[in-house]
């Protein structure tokens, strides 16, 4: 996208100031994100977030319906808590027709958000303070949404965290070998096949009293929280695209998959990929402090396992995408998804060897 093209899109929105330029922004794997800069009369320049919604994955009307409902609900909660609703949740900026997104002549769908300034995101385990605050933030988010009527939400990606279904899709990708990559990924394929048992633990009980359905974020990686660079406090949870009914275990597990990895998600030097018990402990304390009293015994018992399950599922998704020719996640080179998968699998091996310690940490933090 060049500046002229960006100018033509942002022109469709109700914004303050005159467009200067736009640039790619952030490290998301799904949407195309830009920071767009505007000059204003007698005020400092301002920037906004512009995103091209990935319509191969999301149906935009249902998606923006969900995000509008959730952010409206959160805004009221934040006000009640005495917080700043323009900093602590996303604010959708409407188009000149008062719509929540704009569809251009080529069928691309665009949305804009207020830019939440003076924040940072982390791409792997940061500090114990950051981990604790991330845990607190997602625990608090869980609580905030506990009064939200989930029947209003469109299930935007059905079976998003149904690990069993993900496994079936993975097996099909291996059988089809559509782009001839199976031979190059044998080690990774064998790793997934040997751990099929991880597929069913949560799904079997989901929706029962032991693992109730809740409204969950479903994509809780550390770079989906904006944090205060000075204090390490969480400011705002972003990337609300996958809010759907789900299990709290998905949110807890996915956060630790990413935020307790001592390396970035696509690190290829696997000796750097380890599961940090320090980060896990800090996250667990923060999470239980904020949401612990709402959790069932069984959910608490499965918190350590959920980290393995979500890492297994995510690694399997990267591998499936590699085998299908990189049609889902953004990649920068041919073996990117395979490298990500191997990274996740190294992390699983480390978690498997630390599972007892993880359980002890949860038991201690729960008191
Ligand atoms: P994706 O679905 O591709 O991951 P995200 O919605 O997570 O896209 O956005 C990508 C990145 O852009 C985030 O990780 C965050 O760093 C940044 N970001 C998103 N929304 C905002 C915002 N309102 N203010 C500041 N930064 C944002
Ligand atoms: C994607 O959108 P982003 O980059 O925050 C993906 C998650 C994966 C993650 C792996 C909608 O998250 O499910 O866990 O990549 N989001 C979607 O990094 O598929
Ligand atoms: Mg994201």
Short mmCIF file of C-alpha atoms and ligand atoms in Angstrom, two decimals:
data_model
loop_
_atom_site.label_atom_id
_atom_site.label_comp_id
_atom_site.label_asym_id
_atom_site.label_seq_id
_atom_site.Cartn_x
_atom_site.Cartn_y
_atom_site.Cartn_z
CA UNK A 1 0.00 0.00 0.00
CA UNK A 2 1.46 3.36 -0.97
CA UNK A 3 0.49 6.66 0.64
CA UNK A 4 -1.93 7.57 -2.12
CA UNK A 5 -3.82 4.34 -1.64
CA UNK A 6 -3.86 4.76 2.13
CA UNK A 7 -5.07 8.36 1.72
CA UNK A 8 -8.01 7.18 -0.38
CA UNK A 9 -9.07 4.74 2.36
CA UNK A 10 -8.70 7.01 5.39
CA UNK A 11 -10.61 9.69 3.49
CA UNK A 12 -13.71 7.51 4.02
CA UNK A 13 -13.56 7.84 7.83
CA UNK A 14 -14.56 10.58 10.27
CA UNK A 15 -11.14 11.73 11.47
CA UNK A 16 -9.57 14.81 12.89
CA UNK A 17 -6.84 16.49 10.75
CA UNK A 18 -5.16 16.13 7.41
CA UNK A 19 -3.52 12.87 6.29
CA UNK A 20 0.30 12.96 6.16
CA UNK A 21 1.44 9.33 5.67
CA UNK A 22 0.92 5.74 6.77
CA UNK A 23 3.26 2.85 7.58
CA UNK A 24 2.94 -0.85 8.37
CA UNK A 25 2.66 -1.43 12.09
CA UNK A 26 2.89 -4.24 14.69
CA UNK A 27 3.58 -7.97 14.49
CA UNK A 28 0.13 -9.51 13.93
CA UNK A 29 -0.15 -12.64 11.77
CA UNK A 30 -3.66 -12.05 10.46
CA UNK A 31 -4.76 -8.52 9.51
CA UNK A 32 -2.75 -5.81 7.69
CA UNK A 33 -2.15 -3.10 10.28
CA UNK A 34 -0.99 0.48 9.60
CA UNK A 35 -0.27 3.52 11.72
CA UNK A 36 -1.61 6.55 9.86
CA UNK A 37 -0.44 10.06 10.76
CA UNK A 38 -2.51 13.26 10.56
CA UNK A 39 -1.58 16.90 11.07
CA UNK A 40 -3.97 19.18 12.95
CA UNK A 41 -4.30 22.93 13.30
CA UNK A 42 -2.67 24.29 16.48
CA UNK A 43 -2.47 20.79 17.97
CA UNK A 44 0.25 18.14 17.75
CA UNK A 45 -0.07 15.52 14.97
CA UNK A 46 -2.14 12.48 15.78
CA UNK A 47 -2.02 8.87 14.57
CA UNK A 48 -4.69 6.23 14.19
CA UNK A 49 -4.71 2.48 13.59
CA UNK A 50 -5.94 1.39 10.15
CA UNK A 51 -6.52 -2.30 9.48
CA UNK A 52 -7.40 -4.27 6.42
CA UNK A 53 -9.55 -7.04 7.85
CA UNK A 54 -8.48 -10.48 6.68
CA UNK A 55 -11.71 -11.43 4.92
CA UNK A 56 -10.35 -14.84 3.95
CA UNK A 57 -10.75 -15.60 7.67
CA UNK A 58 -13.39 -13.21 9.00
CA UNK A 59 -16.85 -12.31 7.73
CA UNK A 60 -16.64 -8.54 8.38
CA UNK A 61 -20.27 -7.74 9.27
CA UNK A 62 -20.41 -10.37 12.03
CA UNK A 63 -16.88 -9.51 13.13
CA UNK A 64 -17.54 -5.80 13.58
CA UNK A 65 -20.91 -6.52 15.18
CA UNK A 66 -19.09 -8.57 17.84
CA UNK A 67 -16.38 -5.98 18.43
CA UNK A 68 -18.90 -3.12 18.65
CA UNK A 69 -20.99 -5.00 21.23
CA UNK A 70 -18.01 -6.09 23.30
CA UNK A 71 -16.29 -2.69 23.34
CA UNK A 72 -19.56 -0.91 24.20
CA UNK A 73 -20.04 -3.34 27.08
CA UNK A 74 -16.44 -3.01 28.27
CA UNK A 75 -16.57 0.77 28.07
CA UNK A 76 -19.45 0.81 30.59
CA UNK A 77 -17.59 -1.57 32.89
CA UNK A 78 -14.44 0.55 32.72
CA UNK A 79 -16.37 3.71 33.58
CA UNK A 80 -17.96 1.93 36.57
CA UNK A 81 -14.47 0.93 37.73
CA UNK A 82 -13.30 4.54 37.45
CA UNK A 83 -11.00 3.81 34.47
CA UNK A 84 -10.42 5.63 31.19
CA UNK A 85 -12.58 3.95 28.51
CA UNK A 86 -10.64 5.55 25.64
CA UNK A 87 -7.41 4.03 26.87
CA UNK A 88 -8.54 0.72 28.34
CA UNK A 89 -10.48 -0.66 25.41
CA UNK A 90 -10.55 -0.21 21.66
CA UNK A 91 -12.56 2.66 20.16
CA UNK A 92 -13.85 1.98 16.65
CA UNK A 93 -13.74 5.10 14.47
CA UNK A 94 -16.78 5.24 12.19
CA UNK A 95 -16.82 5.86 8.45
CA UNK A 96 -18.47 8.97 7.00
CA UNK A 97 -21.59 6.79 6.59
CA UNK A 98 -21.42 5.89 10.29
CA UNK A 99 -20.50 2.30 9.54
CA UNK A 100 -17.92 0.33 11.53
CA UNK A 101 -15.89 -0.59 8.42
CA UNK A 102 -15.44 0.52 4.82
CA UNK A 103 -15.53 -1.77 1.81
CA UNK A 104 -13.45 -0.47 -1.10
CA UNK A 105 -14.04 -1.04 -4.82
CA UNK A 106 -11.81 -4.15 -4.78
CA UNK A 107 -13.80 -5.69 -1.93
CA UNK A 108 -11.17 -5.02 0.76
CA UNK A 109 -12.69 -4.21 4.15
CA UNK A 110 -11.07 -1.55 6.33
CA UNK A 111 -11.56 -0.46 9.92
CA UNK A 112 -9.97 2.19 12.08
CA UNK A 113 -9.29 2.45 15.80
CA UNK A 114 -8.06 5.19 18.08
CA UNK A 115 -4.33 4.72 18.56
CA UNK A 116 -3.56 3.99 22.20
CA UNK A 117 -0.35 5.95 22.78
CA UNK A 118 2.57 5.48 25.17
CA UNK A 119 2.38 1.72 25.27
CA UNK A 120 4.58 -1.20 24.21
CA UNK A 121 4.00 -4.84 23.26
CA UNK A 122 6.34 -7.77 23.92
CA UNK A 123 7.17 -10.62 21.54
CA UNK A 124 8.33 -13.18 24.13
CA UNK A 125 8.80 -13.59 27.89
CA UNK A 126 9.60 -10.14 29.26
CA UNK A 127 9.88 -9.64 33.02
CA UNK A 128 8.01 -11.17 35.94
CA UNK A 129 6.26 -7.83 36.46
CA UNK A 130 4.99 -7.84 32.88
CA UNK A 131 3.89 -11.49 33.17
CA UNK A 132 2.04 -10.89 36.42
CA UNK A 133 0.29 -7.88 34.95
CA UNK A 134 -0.59 -9.77 31.77
CA UNK A 135 -2.13 -12.50 33.94
CA UNK A 136 -4.02 -9.91 35.93
CA UNK A 137 -5.24 -8.24 32.75
CA UNK A 138 -6.61 -11.40 31.16
CA UNK A 139 -8.08 -12.57 34.47
CA UNK A 140 -9.76 -9.20 34.87
CA UNK A 141 -10.95 -9.26 31.25
CA UNK A 142 -12.52 -12.65 31.91
CA UNK A 143 -14.35 -11.23 34.91
CA UNK A 144 -15.44 -8.08 33.08
CA UNK A 145 -17.03 -10.19 30.36
CA UNK A 146 -18.70 -12.63 32.76
CA UNK A 147 -21.91 -10.55 32.65
CA UNK A 148 -21.93 -10.31 28.88
CA UNK A 149 -24.70 -12.14 27.04
CA UNK A 150 -22.81 -14.52 24.74
CA UNK A 151 -25.91 -15.32 22.69
CA UNK A 152 -25.50 -11.90 21.04
CA UNK A 153 -22.17 -12.93 19.53
CA UNK A 154 -21.62 -14.40 16.10
CA UNK A 155 -19.36 -17.45 16.40
CA UNK A 156 -16.88 -15.87 14.04
CA UNK A 157 -14.58 -18.88 13.56
CA UNK A 158 -16.49 -22.03 14.53
CA UNK A 159 -14.38 -24.64 16.34
CA UNK A 160 -11.51 -22.19 16.67
CA UNK A 161 -10.00 -24.06 19.62
CA UNK A 162 -11.46 -27.48 18.95
CA UNK A 163 -8.10 -29.24 19.05
CA UNK A 164 -9.63 -32.52 17.87
CA UNK A 165 -10.97 -30.86 14.71
CA UNK A 166 -7.64 -29.12 14.20
CA UNK A 167 -6.02 -32.57 14.40
CA UNK A 168 -8.36 -34.00 11.76
CA UNK A 169 -7.55 -31.07 9.44
CA UNK A 170 -3.86 -31.63 10.09
CA UNK A 171 -4.11 -35.34 9.20
CA UNK A 172 -5.93 -34.48 5.99
CA UNK A 173 -3.20 -31.99 5.08
CA UNK A 174 -0.60 -34.73 5.57
CA UNK A 175 -2.56 -37.19 3.41
CA UNK A 176 -3.13 -34.64 0.64
CA UNK A 177 0.42 -33.25 0.66
CA UNK A 178 -0.88 -30.49 -1.61
CA UNK A 179 2.43 -28.68 -2.11
CA UNK A 180 4.85 -31.58 -1.66
CA UNK A 181 6.21 -30.51 1.73
CA UNK A 182 5.42 -33.60 3.81
CA UNK A 183 8.86 -35.16 3.33
CA UNK A 184 10.57 -32.04 4.68
CA UNK A 185 8.46 -32.01 7.86
CA UNK A 186 8.56 -35.65 8.95
CA UNK A 187 10.00 -34.91 12.41
CA UNK A 188 7.28 -32.35 13.12
CA UNK A 189 4.48 -34.54 11.75
CA UNK A 190 5.60 -37.47 13.92
CA UNK A 191 5.70 -35.18 16.94
CA UNK A 192 2.04 -34.22 16.45
CA UNK A 193 0.87 -37.78 15.75
CA UNK A 194 2.55 -39.06 18.92
CA UNK A 195 0.60 -36.60 21.06
CA UNK A 196 -2.93 -37.06 19.77
CA UNK A 197 -4.02 -37.66 23.38
CA UNK A 198 -3.83 -33.91 23.98
CA UNK A 199 -6.79 -33.27 21.68
CA UNK A 200 -9.73 -34.29 23.82
CA UNK A 201 -9.15 -33.43 27.48
CA UNK A 202 -10.83 -30.02 27.42
CA UNK A 203 -13.33 -30.53 24.62
CA UNK A 204 -14.75 -33.62 26.36
CA UNK A 205 -15.83 -31.59 29.39
CA UNK A 206 -16.42 -28.21 27.75
CA UNK A 207 -19.88 -26.89 28.53
CA UNK A 208 -20.30 -29.02 31.66
CA UNK A 209 -20.08 -27.80 35.25
CA UNK A 210 -16.42 -28.76 35.41
CA UNK A 211 -15.32 -26.69 32.40
CA UNK A 212 -18.11 -24.17 31.79
CA UNK A 213 -18.45 -22.22 28.58
CA UNK A 214 -17.45 -18.62 29.18
CA UNK A 215 -16.94 -15.58 26.98
CA UNK A 216 -13.26 -15.73 26.15
CA UNK A 217 -10.73 -13.71 24.14
CA UNK A 218 -9.23 -16.76 22.42
CA UNK A 219 -6.05 -15.03 21.19
CA UNK A 220 -4.29 -13.97 24.36
CA UNK A 221 -0.72 -13.72 23.22
CA UNK A 222 1.41 -11.13 24.89
CA UNK A 223 1.52 -8.85 21.85
CA UNK A 224 -2.24 -8.48 22.08
CA UNK A 225 -1.85 -6.47 25.30
CA UNK A 226 -0.64 -2.90 25.19
CA UNK A 227 1.49 -2.23 28.27
CA UNK A 228 2.85 0.83 29.98
CA UNK A 229 6.61 0.88 29.23
CA UNK A 230 7.45 2.57 32.55
CA UNK A 231 5.40 0.59 35.05
CA UNK A 232 4.79 -2.68 33.16
CA UNK A 233 1.06 -2.25 33.88
CA UNK A 234 -1.39 -3.53 31.32
CA UNK A 235 -3.21 -0.69 29.58
CA UNK A 236 -5.48 -2.31 26.99
CA UNK A 237 -6.28 -5.73 25.58
CA UNK A 238 -6.52 -5.51 21.79
CA UNK A 239 -7.24 -7.93 18.92
CA UNK A 240 -10.83 -8.64 19.89
CA UNK A 241 -11.51 -10.50 16.61
CA UNK A 242 -11.92 -13.93 18.15
CA UNK A 243 -14.09 -13.16 21.17
CA UNK A 244 -16.47 -16.11 21.36
CA UNK A 245 -17.80 -18.60 23.85
CA UNK A 246 -14.87 -20.80 24.92
CA UNK A 247 -12.91 -22.08 27.89
CA UNK A 248 -10.86 -19.99 30.29
CA UNK A 249 -8.21 -22.65 29.70
CA UNK A 250 -7.77 -21.43 26.13
CA UNK A 251 -6.94 -17.94 27.31
CA UNK A 252 -4.64 -19.02 30.11
CA UNK A 253 -2.84 -21.63 27.99
CA UNK A 254 -2.35 -19.41 24.96
CA UNK A 255 -0.94 -16.56 27.04
CA UNK A 256 1.70 -18.79 28.54
CA UNK A 257 2.46 -20.45 25.21
CA UNK A 258 3.69 -17.08 24.03
CA UNK A 259 4.57 -15.07 27.11
CA UNK A 260 6.45 -17.80 29.01
CA UNK A 261 8.56 -18.74 25.99
CA UNK A 262 12.08 -17.43 26.58
CA UNK A 263 12.42 -16.98 22.81
CA UNK A 264 10.28 -15.36 20.14
CA UNK A 265 7.70 -17.55 18.43
CA UNK A 266 9.77 -18.05 15.28
CA UNK A 267 13.21 -18.44 16.89
CA UNK A 268 15.10 -21.12 14.92
CA UNK A 269 17.87 -21.64 17.48
CA UNK A 270 15.85 -24.09 19.53
CA UNK A 271 18.35 -24.05 22.39
CA UNK A 272 16.89 -20.62 23.21
CA UNK A 273 13.33 -21.96 23.38
CA UNK A 274 12.49 -22.89 26.95
CA UNK A 275 9.44 -22.58 29.16
CA UNK A 276 10.09 -20.07 31.92
CA UNK A 277 8.66 -21.27 35.24
CA UNK A 278 9.34 -17.81 36.60
CA UNK A 279 7.08 -16.18 33.98
CA UNK A 280 4.49 -18.94 34.34
CA UNK A 281 4.43 -18.44 38.12
CA UNK A 282 4.06 -14.69 37.85
CA UNK A 283 1.32 -14.98 35.21
CA UNK A 284 -0.53 -17.58 37.30
CA UNK A 285 -0.44 -15.40 40.41
CA UNK A 286 -1.78 -12.41 38.50
CA UNK A 287 -4.46 -14.43 36.74
CA UNK A 288 -5.71 -16.17 39.88
CA UNK A 289 -5.65 -12.95 41.85
CA UNK A 290 -7.96 -11.36 39.29
CA UNK A 291 -10.20 -14.29 38.31
CA UNK A 292 -9.41 -17.16 40.64
CA UNK A 293 -12.62 -17.12 42.66
CA UNK A 294 -14.68 -17.60 39.49
CA UNK A 295 -12.82 -20.73 38.40
CA UNK A 296 -13.88 -24.32 39.10
CA UNK A 297 -11.55 -26.84 40.76
CA UNK A 298 -11.19 -28.69 37.49
CA UNK A 299 -10.26 -25.55 35.58
CA UNK A 300 -7.58 -24.77 38.14
CA UNK A 301 -6.29 -28.33 38.00
CA UNK A 302 -5.98 -28.11 34.20
CA UNK A 303 -4.21 -24.73 34.04
CA UNK A 304 -0.74 -26.31 33.56
CA UNK A 305 -2.03 -28.78 30.98
CA UNK A 306 -3.76 -25.97 29.08
CA UNK A 307 -0.35 -24.48 28.27
CA UNK A 308 0.68 -27.74 26.62
CA UNK A 309 -2.62 -28.11 24.81
CA UNK A 310 -2.63 -24.59 23.38
CA UNK A 311 1.00 -24.88 22.31
CA UNK A 312 0.23 -28.23 20.70
CA UNK A 313 -2.76 -26.78 18.87
CA UNK A 314 -0.88 -23.70 17.69
CA UNK A 315 2.16 -25.70 16.55
CA UNK A 316 -0.17 -28.06 14.70
CA UNK A 317 -1.87 -25.08 13.02
CA UNK A 318 1.50 -23.66 11.88
CA UNK A 319 2.46 -27.09 10.57
CA UNK A 320 -0.87 -27.58 8.80
CA UNK A 321 -0.47 -24.20 7.14
CA UNK A 322 3.05 -25.15 6.03
CA UNK A 323 1.71 -28.38 4.51
CA UNK A 324 -1.13 -26.53 2.78
CA UNK A 325 1.17 -23.91 1.22
CA UNK A 326 0.98 -20.97 3.70
CA UNK A 327 -2.57 -19.83 3.08
CA UNK A 328 -3.45 -18.66 6.62
CA UNK A 329 -0.63 -17.10 8.67
CA UNK A 330 1.58 -14.35 7.25
CA UNK A 331 5.02 -15.70 6.41
CA UNK A 332 8.25 -14.04 5.34
CA UNK A 333 9.88 -17.14 3.77
CA UNK A 334 8.96 -20.67 2.66
CA UNK A 335 9.91 -22.52 5.83
CA UNK A 336 8.58 -19.89 8.26
CA UNK A 337 5.56 -21.89 9.40
CA UNK A 338 7.63 -25.06 9.78
CA UNK A 339 10.13 -23.16 11.93
CA UNK A 340 7.31 -21.80 14.06
CA UNK A 341 5.92 -25.32 14.48
CA UNK A 342 9.31 -26.72 15.55
CA UNK A 343 9.66 -23.86 18.01
CA UNK A 344 6.29 -24.71 19.58
CA UNK A 345 7.20 -28.39 19.76
CA UNK A 346 10.46 -27.65 21.55
CA UNK A 347 8.45 -25.62 24.04
CA UNK A 348 6.07 -28.56 24.56
CA UNK A 349 8.95 -30.93 25.34
CA UNK A 350 10.17 -28.49 27.94
CA UNK A 351 6.70 -28.10 29.45
CA UNK A 352 6.22 -31.87 29.56
CA UNK A 353 9.33 -32.14 31.69
CA UNK A 354 8.12 -29.33 33.97
CA UNK A 355 4.45 -30.25 34.35
CA UNK A 356 4.73 -31.34 37.99
CA UNK A 357 6.49 -28.12 38.89
CA UNK A 358 3.83 -26.14 37.05
CA UNK A 359 1.10 -27.91 39.03
CA UNK A 360 2.89 -27.15 42.29
CA UNK A 361 3.11 -23.49 41.30
CA UNK A 362 -0.64 -23.37 40.60
CA UNK A 363 -1.47 -25.04 43.91
CA UNK A 364 0.69 -22.53 45.77
CA UNK A 365 -0.73 -19.53 43.91
CA UNK A 366 -4.32 -20.60 44.49
CA UNK A 367 -4.08 -20.20 48.28
P1 LIG B 1 -3.63 -9.14 14.12
O1 LIG B 1 -5.00 -9.72 14.19
O2 LIG B 1 -3.04 -9.18 12.77
O3 LIG B 1 -2.76 -9.73 15.17
P2 LIG B 1 -3.93 -6.83 15.88
O4 LIG B 1 -5.31 -6.30 16.00
O5 LIG B 1 -3.43 -7.67 16.99
O6 LIG B 1 -3.79 -7.59 14.45
O7 LIG B 1 -2.95 -5.58 15.68
C1 LIG B 1 -1.57 -5.77 15.42
C2 LIG B 1 -0.74 -4.97 16.42
O8 LIG B 1 -1.04 -3.57 16.28
C3 LIG B 1 -1.00 -5.29 17.89
O9 LIG B 1 -0.24 -6.41 18.31
C4 LIG B 1 -0.58 -3.99 18.57
O10 LIG B 1 0.83 -3.95 18.71
C5 LIG B 1 -0.97 -2.93 17.54
N1 LIG B 1 -2.28 -2.30 17.83
C6 LIG B 1 -3.51 -2.79 17.51
N2 LIG B 1 -4.49 -1.95 17.87
C7 LIG B 1 -3.89 -0.88 18.46
C8 LIG B 1 -4.36 0.37 19.03
N3 LIG B 1 -5.66 0.66 19.07
N4 LIG B 1 -3.43 1.23 19.53
C9 LIG B 1 -2.11 0.94 19.47
N5 LIG B 1 -1.61 -0.20 18.94
C10 LIG B 1 -2.47 -1.10 18.43
C1 LIG B 2 -2.75 -15.33 15.23
O1 LIG B 2 -3.83 -12.36 15.09
P1 LIG B 2 -2.66 -12.74 15.91
O2 LIG B 2 -1.36 -12.60 15.20
O3 LIG B 2 -2.72 -12.01 17.22
C2 LIG B 2 -3.92 -16.29 15.36
C3 LIG B 2 -3.87 -16.99 16.72
C4 LIG B 2 -2.54 -17.73 16.87
C5 LIG B 2 -1.40 -16.74 16.69
C6 LIG B 2 -0.07 -17.41 16.72
C7 LIG B 2 -7.38 -15.25 14.27
O4 LIG B 2 -2.86 -14.32 16.22
O5 LIG B 2 -4.93 -17.92 16.83
O6 LIG B 2 -2.45 -18.32 18.15
O7 LIG B 2 -1.54 -16.03 15.42
N1 LIG B 2 -5.18 -15.58 15.20
C8 LIG B 2 -6.15 -16.07 14.41
O8 LIG B 2 0.91 -16.45 16.86
O9 LIG B 2 -6.07 -17.16 13.84
MG1 LIG B 3 -2.82 -9.68 17.22
#
